[in-house]
PDB file of C-alpha atoms in Angstrom:
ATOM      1  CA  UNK A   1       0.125 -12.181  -2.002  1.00  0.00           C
ATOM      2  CA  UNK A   2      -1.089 -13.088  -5.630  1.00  0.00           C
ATOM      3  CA  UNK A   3      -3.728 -15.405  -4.808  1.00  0.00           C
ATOM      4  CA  UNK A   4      -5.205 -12.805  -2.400  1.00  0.00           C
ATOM      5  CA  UNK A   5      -4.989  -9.781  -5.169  1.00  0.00           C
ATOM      6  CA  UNK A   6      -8.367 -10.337  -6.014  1.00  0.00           C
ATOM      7  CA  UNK A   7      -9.918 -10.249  -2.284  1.00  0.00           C
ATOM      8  CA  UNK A   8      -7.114  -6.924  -1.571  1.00  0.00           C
ATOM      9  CA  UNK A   9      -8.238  -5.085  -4.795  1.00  0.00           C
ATOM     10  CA  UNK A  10     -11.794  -5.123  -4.339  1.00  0.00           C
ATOM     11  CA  UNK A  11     -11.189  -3.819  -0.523  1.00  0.00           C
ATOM     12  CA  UNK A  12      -9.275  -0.860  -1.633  1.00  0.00           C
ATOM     13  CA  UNK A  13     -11.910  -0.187  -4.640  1.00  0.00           C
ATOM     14  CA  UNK A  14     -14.178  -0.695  -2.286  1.00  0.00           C
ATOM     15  CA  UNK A  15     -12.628   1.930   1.092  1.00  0.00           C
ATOM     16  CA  UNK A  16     -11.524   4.356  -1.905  1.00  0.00           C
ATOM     17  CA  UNK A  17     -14.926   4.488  -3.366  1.00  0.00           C
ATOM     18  CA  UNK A  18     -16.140   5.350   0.366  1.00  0.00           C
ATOM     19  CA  UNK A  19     -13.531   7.451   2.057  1.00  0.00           C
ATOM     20  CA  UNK A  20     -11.919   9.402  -1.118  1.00  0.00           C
ATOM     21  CA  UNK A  21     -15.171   9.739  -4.309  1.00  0.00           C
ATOM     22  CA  UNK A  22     -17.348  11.832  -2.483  1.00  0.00           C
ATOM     23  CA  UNK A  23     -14.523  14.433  -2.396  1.00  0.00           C
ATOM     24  CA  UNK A  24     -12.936  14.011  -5.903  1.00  0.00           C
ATOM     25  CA  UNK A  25     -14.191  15.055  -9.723  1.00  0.00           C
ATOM     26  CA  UNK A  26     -15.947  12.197 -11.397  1.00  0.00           C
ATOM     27  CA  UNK A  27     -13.649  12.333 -14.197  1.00  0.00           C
ATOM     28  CA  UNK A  28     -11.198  10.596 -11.356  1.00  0.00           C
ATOM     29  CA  UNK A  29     -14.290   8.622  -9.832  1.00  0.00           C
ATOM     30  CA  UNK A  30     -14.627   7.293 -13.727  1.00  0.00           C
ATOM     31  CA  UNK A  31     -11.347   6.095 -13.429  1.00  0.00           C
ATOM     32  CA  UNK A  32     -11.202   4.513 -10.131  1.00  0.00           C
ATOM     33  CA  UNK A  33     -12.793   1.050 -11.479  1.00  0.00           C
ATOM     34  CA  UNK A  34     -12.630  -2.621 -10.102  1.00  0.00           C
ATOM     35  CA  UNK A  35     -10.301  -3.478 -13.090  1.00  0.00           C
ATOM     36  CA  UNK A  36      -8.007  -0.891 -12.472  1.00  0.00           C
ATOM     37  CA  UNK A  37      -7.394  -1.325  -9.063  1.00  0.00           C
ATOM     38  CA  UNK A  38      -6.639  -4.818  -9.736  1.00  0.00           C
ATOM     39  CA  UNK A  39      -3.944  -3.553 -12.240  1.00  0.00           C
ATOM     40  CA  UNK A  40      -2.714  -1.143 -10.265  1.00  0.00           C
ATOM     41  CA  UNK A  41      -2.359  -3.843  -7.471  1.00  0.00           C
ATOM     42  CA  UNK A  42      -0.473  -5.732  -9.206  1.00  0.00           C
ATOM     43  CA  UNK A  43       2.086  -3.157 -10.698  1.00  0.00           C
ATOM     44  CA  UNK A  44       3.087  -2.818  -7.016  1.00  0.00           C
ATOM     45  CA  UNK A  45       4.293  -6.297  -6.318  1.00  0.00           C
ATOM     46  CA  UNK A  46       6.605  -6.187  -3.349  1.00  0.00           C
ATOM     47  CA  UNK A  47       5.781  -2.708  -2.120  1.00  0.00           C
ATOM     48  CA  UNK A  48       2.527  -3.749  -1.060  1.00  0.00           C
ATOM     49  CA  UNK A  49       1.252  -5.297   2.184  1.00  0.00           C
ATOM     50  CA  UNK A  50      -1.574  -6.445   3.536  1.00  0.00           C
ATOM     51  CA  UNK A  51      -3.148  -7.727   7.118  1.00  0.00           C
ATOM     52  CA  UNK A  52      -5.868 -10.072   7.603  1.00  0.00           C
ATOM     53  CA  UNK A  53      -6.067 -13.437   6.716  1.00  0.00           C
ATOM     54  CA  UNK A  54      -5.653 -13.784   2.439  1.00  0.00           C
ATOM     55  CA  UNK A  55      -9.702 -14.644   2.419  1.00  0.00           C
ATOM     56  CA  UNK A  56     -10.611 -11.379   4.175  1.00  0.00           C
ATOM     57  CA  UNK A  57      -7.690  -9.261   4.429  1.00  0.00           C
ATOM     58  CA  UNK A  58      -8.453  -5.908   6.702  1.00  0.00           C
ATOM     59  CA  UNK A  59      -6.097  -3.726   4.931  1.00  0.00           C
ATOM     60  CA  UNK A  60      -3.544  -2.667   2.297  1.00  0.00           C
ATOM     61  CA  UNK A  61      -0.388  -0.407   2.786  1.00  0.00           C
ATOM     62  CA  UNK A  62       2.177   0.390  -0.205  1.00  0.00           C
ATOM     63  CA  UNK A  63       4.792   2.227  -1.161  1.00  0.00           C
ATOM     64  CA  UNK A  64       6.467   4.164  -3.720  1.00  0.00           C
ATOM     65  CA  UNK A  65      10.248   5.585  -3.773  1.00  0.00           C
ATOM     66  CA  UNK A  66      10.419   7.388  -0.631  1.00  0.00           C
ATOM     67  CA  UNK A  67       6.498   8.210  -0.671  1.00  0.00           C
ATOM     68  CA  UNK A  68       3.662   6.226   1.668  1.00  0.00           C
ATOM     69  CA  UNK A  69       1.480   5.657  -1.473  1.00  0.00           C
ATOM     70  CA  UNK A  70      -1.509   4.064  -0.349  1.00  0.00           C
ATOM     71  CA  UNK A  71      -3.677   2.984   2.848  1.00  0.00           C
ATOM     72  CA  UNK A  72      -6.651   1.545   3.426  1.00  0.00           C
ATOM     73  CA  UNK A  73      -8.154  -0.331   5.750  1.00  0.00           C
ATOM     74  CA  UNK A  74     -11.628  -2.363   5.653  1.00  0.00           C
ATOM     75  CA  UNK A  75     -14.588  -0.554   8.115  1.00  0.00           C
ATOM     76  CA  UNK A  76     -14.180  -3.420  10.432  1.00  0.00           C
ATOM     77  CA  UNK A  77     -10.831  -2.630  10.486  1.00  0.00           C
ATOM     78  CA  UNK A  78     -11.320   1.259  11.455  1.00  0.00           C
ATOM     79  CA  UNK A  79     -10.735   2.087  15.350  1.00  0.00           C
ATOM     80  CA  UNK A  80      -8.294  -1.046  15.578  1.00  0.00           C
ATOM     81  CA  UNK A  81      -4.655  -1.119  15.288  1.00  0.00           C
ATOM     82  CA  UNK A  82      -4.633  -2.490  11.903  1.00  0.00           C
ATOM     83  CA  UNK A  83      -4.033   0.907  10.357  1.00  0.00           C
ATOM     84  CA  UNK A  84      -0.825   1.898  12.931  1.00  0.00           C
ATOM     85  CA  UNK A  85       0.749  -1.406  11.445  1.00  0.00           C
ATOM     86  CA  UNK A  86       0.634  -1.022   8.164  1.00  0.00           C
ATOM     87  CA  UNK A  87       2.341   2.529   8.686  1.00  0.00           C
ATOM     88  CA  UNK A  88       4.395   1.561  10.848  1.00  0.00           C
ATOM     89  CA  UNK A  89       5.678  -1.485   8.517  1.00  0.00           C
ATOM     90  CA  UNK A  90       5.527   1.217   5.616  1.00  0.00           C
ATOM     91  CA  UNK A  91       7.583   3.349   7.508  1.00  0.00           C
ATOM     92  CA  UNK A  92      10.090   0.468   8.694  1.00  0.00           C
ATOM     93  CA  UNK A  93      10.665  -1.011   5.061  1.00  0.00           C
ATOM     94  CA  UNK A  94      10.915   3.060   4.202  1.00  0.00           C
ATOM     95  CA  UNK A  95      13.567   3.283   6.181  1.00  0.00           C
ATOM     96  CA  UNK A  96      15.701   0.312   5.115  1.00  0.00           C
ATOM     97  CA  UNK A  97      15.587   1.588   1.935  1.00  0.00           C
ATOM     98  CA  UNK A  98      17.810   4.367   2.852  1.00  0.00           C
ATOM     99  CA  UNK A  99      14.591   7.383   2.978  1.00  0.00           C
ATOM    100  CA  UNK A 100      15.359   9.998   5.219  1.00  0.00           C
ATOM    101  CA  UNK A 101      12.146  11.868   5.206  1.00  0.00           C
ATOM    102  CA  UNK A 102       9.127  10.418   3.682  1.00  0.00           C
ATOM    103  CA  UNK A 103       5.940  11.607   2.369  1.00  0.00           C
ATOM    104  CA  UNK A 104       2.260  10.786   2.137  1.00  0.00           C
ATOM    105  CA  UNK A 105      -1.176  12.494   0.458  1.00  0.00           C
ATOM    106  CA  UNK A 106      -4.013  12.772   2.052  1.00  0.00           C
ATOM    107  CA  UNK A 107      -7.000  14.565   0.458  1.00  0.00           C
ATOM    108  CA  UNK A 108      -7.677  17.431   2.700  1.00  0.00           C
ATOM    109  CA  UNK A 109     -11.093  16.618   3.446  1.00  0.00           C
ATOM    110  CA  UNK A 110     -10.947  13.393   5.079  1.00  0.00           C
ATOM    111  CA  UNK A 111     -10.809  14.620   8.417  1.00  0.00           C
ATOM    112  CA  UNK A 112     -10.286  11.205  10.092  1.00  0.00           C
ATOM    113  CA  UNK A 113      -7.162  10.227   8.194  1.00  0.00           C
ATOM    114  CA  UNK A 114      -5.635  13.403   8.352  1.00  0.00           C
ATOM    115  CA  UNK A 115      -6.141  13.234  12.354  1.00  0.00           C
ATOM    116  CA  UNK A 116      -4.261   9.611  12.456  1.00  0.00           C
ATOM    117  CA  UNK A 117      -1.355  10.774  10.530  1.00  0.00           C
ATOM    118  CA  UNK A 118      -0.541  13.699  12.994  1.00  0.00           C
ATOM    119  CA  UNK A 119      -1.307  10.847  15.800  1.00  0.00           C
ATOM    120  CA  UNK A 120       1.217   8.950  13.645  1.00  0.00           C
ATOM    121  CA  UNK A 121       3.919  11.909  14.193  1.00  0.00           C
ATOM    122  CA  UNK A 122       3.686  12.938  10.567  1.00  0.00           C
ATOM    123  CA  UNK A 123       3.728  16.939  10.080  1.00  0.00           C
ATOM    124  CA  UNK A 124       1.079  18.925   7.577  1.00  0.00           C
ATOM    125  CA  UNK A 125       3.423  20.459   5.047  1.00  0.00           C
ATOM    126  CA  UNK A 126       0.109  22.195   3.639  1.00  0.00           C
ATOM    127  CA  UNK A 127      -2.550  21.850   0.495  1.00  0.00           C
ATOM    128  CA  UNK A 128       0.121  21.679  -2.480  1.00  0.00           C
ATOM    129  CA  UNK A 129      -1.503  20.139  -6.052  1.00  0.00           C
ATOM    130  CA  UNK A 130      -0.041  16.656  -6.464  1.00  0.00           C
ATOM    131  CA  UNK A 131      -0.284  14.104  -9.656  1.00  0.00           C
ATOM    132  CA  UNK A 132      -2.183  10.748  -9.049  1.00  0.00           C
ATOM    133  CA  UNK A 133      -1.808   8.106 -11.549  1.00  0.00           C
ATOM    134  CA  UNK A 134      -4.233   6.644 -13.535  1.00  0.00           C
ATOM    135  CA  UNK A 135      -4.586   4.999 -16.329  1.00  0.00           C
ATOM    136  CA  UNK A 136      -5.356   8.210 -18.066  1.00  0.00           C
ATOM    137  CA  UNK A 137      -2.035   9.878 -16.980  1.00  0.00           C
ATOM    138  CA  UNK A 138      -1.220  11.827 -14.247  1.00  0.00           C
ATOM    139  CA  UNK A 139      -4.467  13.591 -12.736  1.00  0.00           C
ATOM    140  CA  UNK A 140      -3.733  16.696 -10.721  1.00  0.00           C
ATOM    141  CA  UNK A 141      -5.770  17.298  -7.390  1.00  0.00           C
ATOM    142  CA  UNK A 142      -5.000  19.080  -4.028  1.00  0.00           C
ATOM    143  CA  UNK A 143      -4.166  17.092  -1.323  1.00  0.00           C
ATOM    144  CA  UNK A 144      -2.692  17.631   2.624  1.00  0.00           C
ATOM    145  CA  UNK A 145       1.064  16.336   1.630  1.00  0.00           C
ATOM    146  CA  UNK A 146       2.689  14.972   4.871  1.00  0.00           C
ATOM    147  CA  UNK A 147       6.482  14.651   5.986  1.00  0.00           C
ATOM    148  CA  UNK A 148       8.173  12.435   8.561  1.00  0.00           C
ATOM    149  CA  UNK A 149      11.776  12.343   9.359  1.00  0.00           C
ATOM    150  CA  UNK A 150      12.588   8.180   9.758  1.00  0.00           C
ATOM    151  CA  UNK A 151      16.364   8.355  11.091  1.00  0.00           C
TER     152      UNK A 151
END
């Protein structure tokens, strides 16, 4: 994947900027740049995936520890099954690594993604204050936190 970083971190700048900024502070927005999507990109390595072809890839799924970190698909991508693949991989390479439950955020006011993780068989375990990481330090927001049992 690191001749496609490029091409994957401006698609996730790019969904974040349109799914998640209208619903965060701009201190966070400020934060959120090109630059620093790259880096954090790349501080993923391995525990990021994508799907589409490395010129125009359609979306991006990682994880962290026994957490569902990030996903994002392009707008073309929306309403296909590119989404329920990456989660499903995410979920698969979850499980290999020994997780028993695992967990996702999901701000609580995009509607749409909360909707597909339910779909998804993930279970609301409420609005609970969780750190995101920036280059800043952790910034605190409220998000929808999500459980699955994998086994």
């Amino acid at each position: 994947m690191p001749s496609e970083l490029p091409m994957v971190a401006r698609l996730w700048h790019n969904a974040w900027h349109e799914t998640q900024a209208p619903h965060v502070p701009a201190s966070l927005i400020a934060l959120r740049s090109g630059p620093d999507f790259l880096r954090r990109l790349e501080d993923m390595g391995e525990h990021a995936r994508t799907i589409g072809s490395p010129d125009a890839p359609l979306g991006l799924c990682a994880i962290d520890g026994n957490h569902m970190d990030q996903l994002f698909v392009a707008p073309t991508a929306r309403g296909t099954e590119a989404a329920a693949l990456l989660l499903a991989d995410a979920e698969d390479r979850l499980r290999a690594a020994g997780t028993i439950t695992a967990h996702l955020d999901c701000l609580e006011e995009n509607a749409p993604a909360i909707r597909f993780y339910e779909k998804m068989g993930w279970t609301s375990q409420g609005v609970q204050p969780v750190n995101l990481q920036t280059s800043a330090g952790p910034f605190r927001i409220n998000c929808v936190v999500f459980a699955k049992r994998l086994v």
